[in-house]
Amino acid sequence: MKLVRDTWLVFQQEAGLMVRNPVMVAFSLAQPITYLVLFAPFLKVVMVDRGASSYADAYRIYVPGLFVAMGLFGGLFAGYGLLSALRAGIIDRCRVTPVSRTGLLLGRALMHVCLNVVQAVVVTLVALPFGLRVHLGNLLVSYALLAVMVLLSTSISYDIALLVRNENSLGVLVNTVGQPVSLLAGVLIPLVLAPVWIQRVAFWNPFAWATDGMRALFTGQILQTVVWQGALIMVGLAAASLFWSSRLFNREVS
Amino acid sequence: MIEATGLRKSYRVGRGRGASTVEAVRGVDFAVRRGEIVGFLGPNGAGKSTTLRMLATLIRPTGGVATIAGVDLLRAPGEVRRRIGFVAQASGTYDDSTARRDLVLQARMHGVTKAVAQELARSAIRAFQLDDFADRKIRTYSGGQRRRLDVALGVIHAPQVMFLDEPTAGLDPPSRVRMWQEVRRLRDEGMTIFLTTHYLDEADSLCDRVSIIDAGRIVAEGTPSALKREISGDVITIGFGTTGAAEDPVGTGVQTATKLLADQPYVHSCEPVDGALRLYVDSAATAIPQVMRTLLDRGVEPGAIEARRPSLDDVFLAKTGRSLEE
């Protein structure tokens, strides 16, 4: 109960600061919108042999990929915020109070989840005029999947940040890990177009499963096994990673 | 209110074979009574902040025990947190937030309801006179305003013991005096205050008792006046200008004078500090003519001569062989 209350408290504070800085929110939307408008049309051409004959088909393939990219990168840079809060003494100030330690971390992570889901809603709305059509129930499930992914990537970022304690190393690590993981998840071009060896490597990429699940949701196949498989993998990993980062965080942060 | 025995902290630095252990605090013992303002005085890196952070439950001591407001630090850090307030060296506020928002949040983190938190924030704003800027973004505050907010945040839950890490570092003189007034007010309201500082005047005029800490150890402890009384007599500082000649580079004057004066019966001790010489004597009035005669007889030309009562820096110098002001 205390954990829920304290998490909510920290979330409110962090979200409040974000809302008071609308320019930042607008800028964080620039990249997904750019890809949506300038990249998705390419897919229509590339995927024409695979039955993507219209913009609607291209967006049905690309938007779920974009959600996964947002889910991945939306959280991976969260560690910067944690490091700057640590450096500014904000975390110390909170840790001298009886507030829940896990709540301090979880409230921050949930702010990133919330921000990314809001962005995903904006992306969906922008894609509608281009012909994207998706069942509302499936769309809501895909937002839920996105939320779990952001929780996973945020906690991975926190893990790295708490281990390296340095913005530069964090940036290098996040980029070197993030790029191959996103490409091997087929967020830009579906893996069906990839050579066999790439597909074999991608089999071991949890985010590839999430992308497949996300695409199945957008094509209306919510009952496909890959949907629950992808979701299960994400939930499992997110829980494990969150557990680890809260252990790291609760252990003597100094 | 605070009792610490053998408090120690060491860090491992590096990995594998190159790893070494750094002793930040090498076992300190001290006690702070209710309603006292006690200061840790020492240079940067002496272990002041580390000691403070151990007492404030932020880092775990490597060894030793401490009791704060009757609670065991190691066994019940959660209970300690209810009884203490802490103001770190780093401000600990977001630039984009406001004083009122942060005060409300801070109160709520101590577990009170929203309505109570708002009331506590209102009275803190009044007590620390933050009214004029409480709803402006913190990035617009001056250094002194920011520091007052930091302290207001630290005491929002009316703790019994308050820890202040370098409360006036980087503030201009009027803001420092203002901060001292706030600290005294908190003491008058019944709080026990433990602070660190590297300012001599702060330790001297604000603290009831001072522990001088160097290289992780307490080297002297007592009231500022008692500490200064240990250095009996007066302090004479003799400056030495250079003649500018090639055969007399900077420093020979100090060296020669040290040799000449160290053995004089009226000199208790002498320490070269920063191109000048500090002499500890019983009485400056009788010593100065003798010093002049001794120096001039040997052809050493002294520069400015200054006599004063001993300061805490002289205590530090006597205990560690170094000056805090360097």
PDB file of C-alpha atoms in Angstrom, chain A:
ATOM      1  CA  MET A   1       0.000   0.000   0.000  1.00  0.00           C
ATOM      2  CA  LYS A   2       2.801   2.349   0.968  1.00  0.00           C
ATOM      3  CA  LEU A   3       4.657   1.353  -2.193  1.00  0.00           C
ATOM      4  CA  VAL A   4       1.624   2.257  -4.322  1.00  0.00           C
ATOM      5  CA  ARG A   5       1.163   5.588  -2.542  1.00  0.00           C
ATOM      6  CA  ASP A   6       4.831   6.550  -2.767  1.00  0.00           C
ATOM      7  CA  THR A   7       5.100   5.466  -6.400  1.00  0.00           C
ATOM      8  CA  TRP A   8       2.074   7.616  -7.205  1.00  0.00           C
ATOM      9  CA  LEU A   9       3.632  10.550  -5.321  1.00  0.00           C
ATOM     10  CA  VAL A  10       6.889  10.352  -7.278  1.00  0.00           C
ATOM     11  CA  PHE A  11       5.022   9.774 -10.527  1.00  0.00           C
ATOM     12  CA  GLN A  12       2.904  12.892  -9.954  1.00  0.00           C
ATOM     13  CA  GLN A  13       5.976  14.988  -9.276  1.00  0.00           C
ATOM     14  CA  GLU A  14       7.873  13.734 -12.338  1.00  0.00           C
ATOM     15  CA  ALA A  15       4.864  13.945 -14.633  1.00  0.00           C
ATOM     16  CA  GLY A  16       4.084  17.420 -13.306  1.00  0.00           C
ATOM     17  CA  LEU A  17       7.564  18.591 -14.236  1.00  0.00           C
ATOM     18  CA  MET A  18       7.202  17.065 -17.699  1.00  0.00           C
ATOM     19  CA  VAL A  19       3.858  18.781 -18.302  1.00  0.00           C
ATOM     20  CA  ARG A  20       5.374  22.100 -17.247  1.00  0.00           C
ATOM     21  CA  ASN A  21       7.894  21.660 -20.030  1.00  0.00           C
ATOM     22  CA  PRO A  22       5.692  21.205 -23.132  1.00  0.00           C
ATOM     23  CA  VAL A  23       8.497  22.106 -25.544  1.00  0.00           C
ATOM     24  CA  MET A  24      10.403  18.996 -24.432  1.00  0.00           C
ATOM     25  CA  VAL A  25       7.328  16.829 -24.964  1.00  0.00           C
ATOM     26  CA  ALA A  26       6.836  18.279 -28.438  1.00  0.00           C
ATOM     27  CA  PHE A  27      10.459  17.605 -29.367  1.00  0.00           C
ATOM     28  CA  SER A  28      10.288  14.039 -28.145  1.00  0.00           C
ATOM     29  CA  LEU A  29       7.440  13.535 -30.631  1.00  0.00           C
ATOM     30  CA  ALA A  30       9.423  14.874 -33.579  1.00  0.00           C
ATOM     31  CA  GLN A  31      11.319  11.684 -34.309  1.00  0.00           C
ATOM     32  CA  PRO A  32       8.430   9.198 -34.401  1.00  0.00           C
ATOM     33  CA  ILE A  33       6.360  11.589 -36.530  1.00  0.00           C
ATOM     34  CA  THR A  34       9.266  12.086 -38.947  1.00  0.00           C
ATOM     35  CA  TYR A  35       9.632   8.341 -39.442  1.00  0.00           C
ATOM     36  CA  LEU A  36       5.904   7.966 -39.749  1.00  0.00           C
ATOM     37  CA  VAL A  37       5.604  10.536 -42.506  1.00  0.00           C
ATOM     38  CA  LEU A  38       8.898  10.093 -44.338  1.00  0.00           C
ATOM     39  CA  PHE A  39       9.756   6.434 -43.895  1.00  0.00           C
ATOM     40  CA  ALA A  40       6.465   4.498 -44.008  1.00  0.00           C
ATOM     41  CA  PRO A  41       5.828   5.411 -47.689  1.00  0.00           C
ATOM     42  CA  PHE A  42       9.029   3.542 -48.614  1.00  0.00           C
ATOM     43  CA  LEU A  43       7.557   0.414 -47.097  1.00  0.00           C
ATOM     44  CA  LYS A  44       4.629   0.500 -49.466  1.00  0.00           C
ATOM     45  CA  VAL A  45       7.095   0.150 -52.354  1.00  0.00           C
ATOM     46  CA  VAL A  46       9.321  -2.419 -50.663  1.00  0.00           C
ATOM     47  CA  MET A  47       6.495  -4.577 -49.427  1.00  0.00           C
ATOM     48  CA  VAL A  48       4.445  -4.540 -52.616  1.00  0.00           C
ATOM     49  CA  ASP A  49       5.316  -8.213 -53.314  1.00  0.00           C
ATOM     50  CA  ARG A  50       4.167  -9.150 -49.817  1.00  0.00           C
ATOM     51  CA  GLY A  51       0.696  -7.820 -50.344  1.00  0.00           C
ATOM     52  CA  ALA A  52       1.182  -4.251 -49.183  1.00  0.00           C
ATOM     53  CA  SER A  53      -0.586  -2.573 -52.003  1.00  0.00           C
ATOM     54  CA  SER A  54      -1.877   0.520 -50.247  1.00  0.00           C
ATOM     55  CA  TYR A  55      -0.738   3.117 -47.729  1.00  0.00           C
ATOM     56  CA  ALA A  56      -3.124   1.531 -45.259  1.00  0.00           C
ATOM     57  CA  ASP A  57      -1.171  -1.746 -45.533  1.00  0.00           C
ATOM     58  CA  ALA A  58       2.182   0.033 -45.228  1.00  0.00           C
ATOM     59  CA  TYR A  59       1.070   1.814 -42.058  1.00  0.00           C
ATOM     60  CA  ARG A  60      -0.398  -1.363 -40.629  1.00  0.00           C
ATOM     61  CA  ILE A  61       3.100  -2.873 -40.961  1.00  0.00           C
ATOM     62  CA  TYR A  62       5.072   0.167 -39.917  1.00  0.00           C
ATOM     63  CA  VAL A  63       3.124   1.641 -36.964  1.00  0.00           C
ATOM     64  CA  PRO A  64       3.559  -1.469 -34.765  1.00  0.00           C
ATOM     65  CA  GLY A  65       7.289  -1.440 -35.639  1.00  0.00           C
ATOM     66  CA  LEU A  66       7.422   2.200 -34.635  1.00  0.00           C
ATOM     67  CA  PHE A  67       5.728   1.346 -31.331  1.00  0.00           C
ATOM     68  CA  VAL A  68       8.472  -1.180 -30.603  1.00  0.00           C
ATOM     69  CA  ALA A  69      11.173   1.354 -31.503  1.00  0.00           C
ATOM     70  CA  MET A  70       9.493   3.843 -29.159  1.00  0.00           C
ATOM     71  CA  GLY A  71       9.180   1.182 -26.493  1.00  0.00           C
ATOM     72  CA  LEU A  72      12.868   0.431 -26.791  1.00  0.00           C
ATOM     73  CA  PHE A  73      14.413   3.874 -27.159  1.00  0.00           C
ATOM     74  CA  GLY A  74      11.760   5.662 -25.119  1.00  0.00           C
ATOM     75  CA  GLY A  75      13.114   3.970 -22.023  1.00  0.00           C
ATOM     76  CA  LEU A  76      16.766   3.454 -22.845  1.00  0.00           C
ATOM     77  CA  PHE A  77      17.625   7.097 -22.242  1.00  0.00           C
ATOM     78  CA  ALA A  78      15.766   7.274 -18.919  1.00  0.00           C
ATOM     79  CA  GLY A  79      19.054   6.584 -17.125  1.00  0.00           C
ATOM     80  CA  TYR A  80      20.198  10.118 -17.937  1.00  0.00           C
ATOM     81  CA  GLY A  81      17.391  11.554 -15.855  1.00  0.00           C
ATOM     82  CA  LEU A  82      18.256   9.251 -12.962  1.00  0.00           C
ATOM     83  CA  LEU A  83      21.939  10.198 -13.106  1.00  0.00           C
ATOM     84  CA  SER A  84      21.189  13.916 -13.147  1.00  0.00           C
ATOM     85  CA  ALA A  85      18.758  13.532 -10.237  1.00  0.00           C
ATOM     86  CA  LEU A  86      21.443  11.641  -8.328  1.00  0.00           C
ATOM     87  CA  ARG A  87      24.020  14.286  -9.101  1.00  0.00           C
ATOM     88  CA  ALA A  88      21.728  17.161  -8.150  1.00  0.00           C
ATOM     89  CA  GLY A  89      21.158  15.519  -4.763  1.00  0.00           C
ATOM     90  CA  ILE A  90      17.440  15.047  -5.444  1.00  0.00           C
ATOM     91  CA  ILE A  91      17.602  11.307  -4.813  1.00  0.00           C
ATOM     92  CA  ASP A  92      19.553  11.856  -1.585  1.00  0.00           C
ATOM     93  CA  ARG A  93      17.004  14.362  -0.371  1.00  0.00           C
ATOM     94  CA  CYS A  94      14.235  11.808  -0.929  1.00  0.00           C
ATOM     95  CA  ARG A  95      16.210   8.923   0.543  1.00  0.00           C
ATOM     96  CA  VAL A  96      16.554  10.671   3.885  1.00  0.00           C
ATOM     97  CA  THR A  97      12.756  10.527   4.204  1.00  0.00           C
ATOM     98  CA  PRO A  98      10.862   7.309   4.981  1.00  0.00           C
ATOM     99  CA  VAL A  99       9.606   7.197   1.356  1.00  0.00           C
ATOM    100  CA  SER A 100       9.762   3.768  -0.323  1.00  0.00           C
ATOM    101  CA  ARG A 101      13.021   3.314  -2.233  1.00  0.00           C
ATOM    102  CA  THR A 102      11.392   1.141  -4.864  1.00  0.00           C
ATOM    103  CA  GLY A 103       8.699   3.805  -5.198  1.00  0.00           C
ATOM    104  CA  LEU A 104      11.335   6.419  -6.005  1.00  0.00           C
ATOM    105  CA  LEU A 105      12.471   4.299  -8.942  1.00  0.00           C
ATOM    106  CA  LEU A 106       9.109   2.937 -10.033  1.00  0.00           C
ATOM    107  CA  GLY A 107       7.411   6.357 -10.030  1.00  0.00           C
ATOM    108  CA  ARG A 108      10.104   7.658 -12.357  1.00  0.00           C
ATOM    109  CA  ALA A 109       9.857   4.627 -14.647  1.00  0.00           C
ATOM    110  CA  LEU A 110       6.067   4.960 -14.845  1.00  0.00           C
ATOM    111  CA  MET A 111       6.421   8.578 -15.930  1.00  0.00           C
ATOM    112  CA  HIS A 112       8.351   7.345 -18.978  1.00  0.00           C
ATOM    113  CA  VAL A 113       5.704   4.685 -19.600  1.00  0.00           C
ATOM    114  CA  CYS A 114       2.980   7.290 -19.491  1.00  0.00           C
ATOM    115  CA  LEU A 115       4.873   9.689 -21.750  1.00  0.00           C
ATOM    116  CA  ASN A 116       5.459   6.994 -24.375  1.00  0.00           C
ATOM    117  CA  VAL A 117       1.881   5.785 -24.359  1.00  0.00           C
ATOM    118  CA  VAL A 118       0.705   9.362 -24.897  1.00  0.00           C
ATOM    119  CA  GLN A 119       3.159   9.649 -27.779  1.00  0.00           C
ATOM    120  CA  ALA A 120       1.850   6.389 -29.227  1.00  0.00           C
ATOM    121  CA  VAL A 121      -1.689   7.782 -29.136  1.00  0.00           C
ATOM    122  CA  VAL A 122      -0.518  10.884 -31.019  1.00  0.00           C
ATOM    123  CA  VAL A 123       1.288   8.684 -33.576  1.00  0.00           C
ATOM    124  CA  THR A 124      -1.871   6.620 -34.061  1.00  0.00           C
ATOM    125  CA  LEU A 125      -3.933   9.760 -34.636  1.00  0.00           C
ATOM    126  CA  VAL A 126      -1.411  11.096 -37.152  1.00  0.00           C
ATOM    127  CA  ALA A 127      -1.417   7.755 -39.011  1.00  0.00           C
ATOM    128  CA  LEU A 128      -5.222   7.704 -39.350  1.00  0.00           C
ATOM    129  CA  PRO A 129      -5.404  10.180 -42.268  1.00  0.00           C
ATOM    130  CA  PHE A 130      -2.841   8.027 -44.112  1.00  0.00           C
ATOM    131  CA  GLY A 131      -5.313   5.184 -43.995  1.00  0.00           C
ATOM    132  CA  LEU A 132      -4.324   3.232 -40.882  1.00  0.00           C
ATOM    133  CA  ARG A 133      -7.249   1.194 -39.603  1.00  0.00           C
ATOM    134  CA  VAL A 134      -7.043  -0.930 -36.509  1.00  0.00           C
ATOM    135  CA  HIS A 135      -9.579  -2.553 -34.186  1.00  0.00           C
ATOM    136  CA  LEU A 136      -9.893  -0.443 -31.011  1.00  0.00           C
ATOM    137  CA  GLY A 137      -9.597  -3.408 -28.625  1.00  0.00           C
ATOM    138  CA  ASN A 138      -6.436  -4.606 -30.355  1.00  0.00           C
ATOM    139  CA  LEU A 139      -5.059  -1.073 -30.299  1.00  0.00           C
ATOM    140  CA  LEU A 140      -5.556  -0.863 -26.530  1.00  0.00           C
ATOM    141  CA  VAL A 141      -3.796  -4.203 -26.072  1.00  0.00           C
ATOM    142  CA  SER A 142      -0.911  -2.904 -28.181  1.00  0.00           C
ATOM    143  CA  TYR A 143      -0.642   0.166 -25.906  1.00  0.00           C
ATOM    144  CA  ALA A 144      -0.487  -2.167 -22.929  1.00  0.00           C
ATOM    145  CA  LEU A 145       2.288  -4.152 -24.622  1.00  0.00           C
ATOM    146  CA  LEU A 146       4.104  -0.900 -25.371  1.00  0.00           C
ATOM    147  CA  ALA A 147       3.798   0.092 -21.707  1.00  0.00           C
ATOM    148  CA  VAL A 148       5.467  -3.125 -20.581  1.00  0.00           C
ATOM    149  CA  MET A 149       8.240  -2.631 -23.148  1.00  0.00           C
ATOM    150  CA  VAL A 150       8.957   0.891 -21.895  1.00  0.00           C
ATOM    151  CA  LEU A 151       9.072  -0.440 -18.346  1.00  0.00           C
ATOM    152  CA  LEU A 152      11.627  -3.025 -19.521  1.00  0.00           C
ATOM    153  CA  SER A 153      13.830  -0.594 -21.449  1.00  0.00           C
ATOM    154  CA  THR A 154      13.625   2.016 -18.675  1.00  0.00           C
ATOM    155  CA  SER A 155      14.751  -0.446 -16.051  1.00  0.00           C
ATOM    156  CA  ILE A 156      17.556  -1.704 -18.335  1.00  0.00           C
ATOM    157  CA  SER A 157      18.674   1.903 -18.658  1.00  0.00           C
ATOM    158  CA  TYR A 158      18.528   2.314 -14.862  1.00  0.00           C
ATOM    159  CA  ASP A 159      20.573  -0.874 -14.439  1.00  0.00           C
ATOM    160  CA  ILE A 160      23.277   0.446 -16.753  1.00  0.00           C
ATOM    161  CA  ALA A 161      23.177   3.943 -15.234  1.00  0.00           C
ATOM    162  CA  LEU A 162      23.536   2.600 -11.679  1.00  0.00           C
ATOM    163  CA  LEU A 163      26.401   0.343 -12.717  1.00  0.00           C
ATOM    164  CA  VAL A 164      28.457   2.782 -14.807  1.00  0.00           C
ATOM    165  CA  ARG A 165      27.461   6.020 -12.983  1.00  0.00           C
ATOM    166  CA  ASN A 166      28.499   8.167 -15.902  1.00  0.00           C
ATOM    167  CA  GLU A 167      26.482   9.807 -18.679  1.00  0.00           C
ATOM    168  CA  ASN A 168      29.050   9.214 -21.423  1.00  0.00           C
ATOM    169  CA  SER A 169      29.383   5.482 -20.816  1.00  0.00           C
ATOM    170  CA  LEU A 170      25.617   5.230 -20.556  1.00  0.00           C
ATOM    171  CA  GLY A 171      25.178   6.932 -23.947  1.00  0.00           C
ATOM    172  CA  VAL A 172      27.720   4.698 -25.667  1.00  0.00           C
ATOM    173  CA  LEU A 173      26.301   1.502 -24.159  1.00  0.00           C
ATOM    174  CA  VAL A 174      22.700   2.400 -24.887  1.00  0.00           C
ATOM    175  CA  ASN A 175      23.430   3.204 -28.513  1.00  0.00           C
ATOM    176  CA  THR A 176      25.578   0.148 -29.195  1.00  0.00           C
ATOM    177  CA  VAL A 177      22.971  -2.118 -27.644  1.00  0.00           C
ATOM    178  CA  GLY A 178      19.864  -0.296 -28.849  1.00  0.00           C
ATOM    179  CA  GLN A 179      20.664  -0.091 -32.564  1.00  0.00           C
ATOM    180  CA  PRO A 180      21.263  -3.814 -33.276  1.00  0.00           C
ATOM    181  CA  VAL A 181      18.405  -4.840 -30.996  1.00  0.00           C
ATOM    182  CA  SER A 182      15.968  -2.570 -32.825  1.00  0.00           C
ATOM    183  CA  LEU A 183      17.157  -3.575 -36.309  1.00  0.00           C
ATOM    184  CA  LEU A 184      17.119  -7.250 -35.339  1.00  0.00           C
ATOM    185  CA  ALA A 185      13.573  -6.780 -34.091  1.00  0.00           C
ATOM    186  CA  GLY A 186      12.518  -5.700 -37.586  1.00  0.00           C
ATOM    187  CA  VAL A 187      11.177  -2.351 -36.442  1.00  0.00           C
ATOM    188  CA  LEU A 188      12.027  -0.688 -39.767  1.00  0.00           C
ATOM    189  CA  ILE A 189      11.640  -3.520 -42.257  1.00  0.00           C
ATOM    190  CA  PRO A 190       9.910  -6.742 -41.234  1.00  0.00           C
ATOM    191  CA  LEU A 191      12.171  -9.731 -40.639  1.00  0.00           C
ATOM    192  CA  VAL A 192      10.375 -11.775 -43.298  1.00  0.00           C
ATOM    193  CA  LEU A 193      12.492  -9.802 -45.779  1.00  0.00           C
ATOM    194  CA  ALA A 194      15.700 -10.567 -43.887  1.00  0.00           C
ATOM    195  CA  PRO A 195      18.255 -13.207 -44.903  1.00  0.00           C
ATOM    196  CA  VAL A 196      17.990 -16.501 -43.065  1.00  0.00           C
ATOM    197  CA  TRP A 197      20.969 -15.910 -40.770  1.00  0.00           C
ATOM    198  CA  ILE A 198      19.499 -12.617 -39.583  1.00  0.00           C
ATOM    199  CA  GLN A 199      16.244 -14.386 -38.862  1.00  0.00           C
ATOM    200  CA  ARG A 200      18.160 -17.026 -36.873  1.00  0.00           C
ATOM    201  CA  VAL A 201      19.855 -14.349 -34.751  1.00  0.00           C
ATOM    202  CA  ALA A 202      16.586 -12.474 -34.359  1.00  0.00           C
ATOM    203  CA  PHE A 203      14.974 -15.603 -32.933  1.00  0.00           C
ATOM    204  CA  TRP A 204      16.931 -14.882 -29.741  1.00  0.00           C
ATOM    205  CA  ASN A 205      15.949 -11.210 -29.643  1.00  0.00           C
ATOM    206  CA  PRO A 206      13.038 -10.747 -27.230  1.00  0.00           C
ATOM    207  CA  PHE A 207      12.066  -7.516 -28.946  1.00  0.00           C
ATOM    208  CA  ALA A 208      11.622  -9.400 -32.258  1.00  0.00           C
ATOM    209  CA  TRP A 209       8.911 -11.446 -30.558  1.00  0.00           C
ATOM    210  CA  ALA A 210       7.307  -8.269 -29.302  1.00  0.00           C
ATOM    211  CA  THR A 211       7.350  -6.784 -32.814  1.00  0.00           C
ATOM    212  CA  ASP A 212       5.687  -9.894 -34.257  1.00  0.00           C
ATOM    213  CA  GLY A 213       3.082  -9.756 -31.536  1.00  0.00           C
ATOM    214  CA  MET A 214       2.502  -6.060 -32.119  1.00  0.00           C
ATOM    215  CA  ARG A 215       2.078  -6.573 -35.899  1.00  0.00           C
ATOM    216  CA  ALA A 216      -0.342  -9.436 -35.321  1.00  0.00           C
ATOM    217  CA  LEU A 217      -2.437  -7.096 -33.155  1.00  0.00           C
ATOM    218  CA  PHE A 218      -2.547  -4.495 -35.914  1.00  0.00           C
ATOM    219  CA  THR A 219      -3.633  -7.036 -38.519  1.00  0.00           C
ATOM    220  CA  GLY A 220      -6.473  -8.076 -36.217  1.00  0.00           C
ATOM    221  CA  GLN A 221      -5.047 -11.489 -35.276  1.00  0.00           C
ATOM    222  CA  ILE A 222      -5.163 -11.062 -31.501  1.00  0.00           C
ATOM    223  CA  LEU A 223      -5.504 -14.821 -31.018  1.00  0.00           C
ATOM    224  CA  GLN A 224      -2.212 -15.641 -32.733  1.00  0.00           C
ATOM    225  CA  THR A 225       0.196 -17.416 -30.369  1.00  0.00           C
ATOM    226  CA  VAL A 226       2.920 -14.835 -31.010  1.00  0.00           C
ATOM    227  CA  VAL A 227       0.790 -12.180 -29.276  1.00  0.00           C
ATOM    228  CA  TRP A 228       0.782 -13.871 -25.892  1.00  0.00           C
ATOM    229  CA  GLN A 229       4.290 -15.219 -26.432  1.00  0.00           C
ATOM    230  CA  GLY A 230       5.650 -11.740 -27.125  1.00  0.00           C
ATOM    231  CA  ALA A 231       3.697 -10.276 -24.211  1.00  0.00           C
ATOM    232  CA  LEU A 232       4.830 -12.997 -21.832  1.00  0.00           C
ATOM    233  CA  ILE A 233       8.489 -12.526 -22.781  1.00  0.00           C
ATOM    234  CA  MET A 234       8.222  -8.754 -22.232  1.00  0.00           C
ATOM    235  CA  VAL A 235       6.398  -9.066 -18.900  1.00  0.00           C
ATOM    236  CA  GLY A 236       8.908 -11.649 -17.649  1.00  0.00           C
ATOM    237  CA  LEU A 237      11.933  -9.621 -18.659  1.00  0.00           C
ATOM    238  CA  ALA A 238      10.462  -6.363 -17.363  1.00  0.00           C
ATOM    239  CA  ALA A 239       9.757  -7.940 -13.975  1.00  0.00           C
ATOM    240  CA  ALA A 240      13.257  -9.416 -13.770  1.00  0.00           C
ATOM    241  CA  SER A 241      14.971  -6.208 -14.835  1.00  0.00           C
ATOM    242  CA  LEU A 242      12.877  -4.047 -12.501  1.00  0.00           C
ATOM    243  CA  PHE A 243      13.667  -6.363  -9.621  1.00  0.00           C
ATOM    244  CA  TRP A 244      17.362  -6.073 -10.393  1.00  0.00           C
ATOM    245  CA  SER A 245      17.394  -2.301 -10.796  1.00  0.00           C
ATOM    246  CA  SER A 246      15.518  -1.789  -7.549  1.00  0.00           C
ATOM    247  CA  ARG A 247      18.075  -4.067  -5.842  1.00  0.00           C
ATOM    248  CA  LEU A 248      20.893  -1.988  -7.338  1.00  0.00           C
ATOM    249  CA  PHE A 249      19.150   1.229  -6.348  1.00  0.00           C
ATOM    250  CA  ASN A 250      18.318   0.177  -2.796  1.00  0.00           C
ATOM    251  CA  ARG A 251      21.811  -1.067  -2.203  1.00  0.00           C
ATOM    252  CA  GLU A 252      23.863   1.848  -0.942  1.00  0.00           C
ATOM    253  CA  VAL A 253      23.376   4.569  -3.532  1.00  0.00           C
ATOM    254  CA  SER A 254      26.099   7.075  -2.756  1.00  0.00           C
TER     255      SER A 254
END
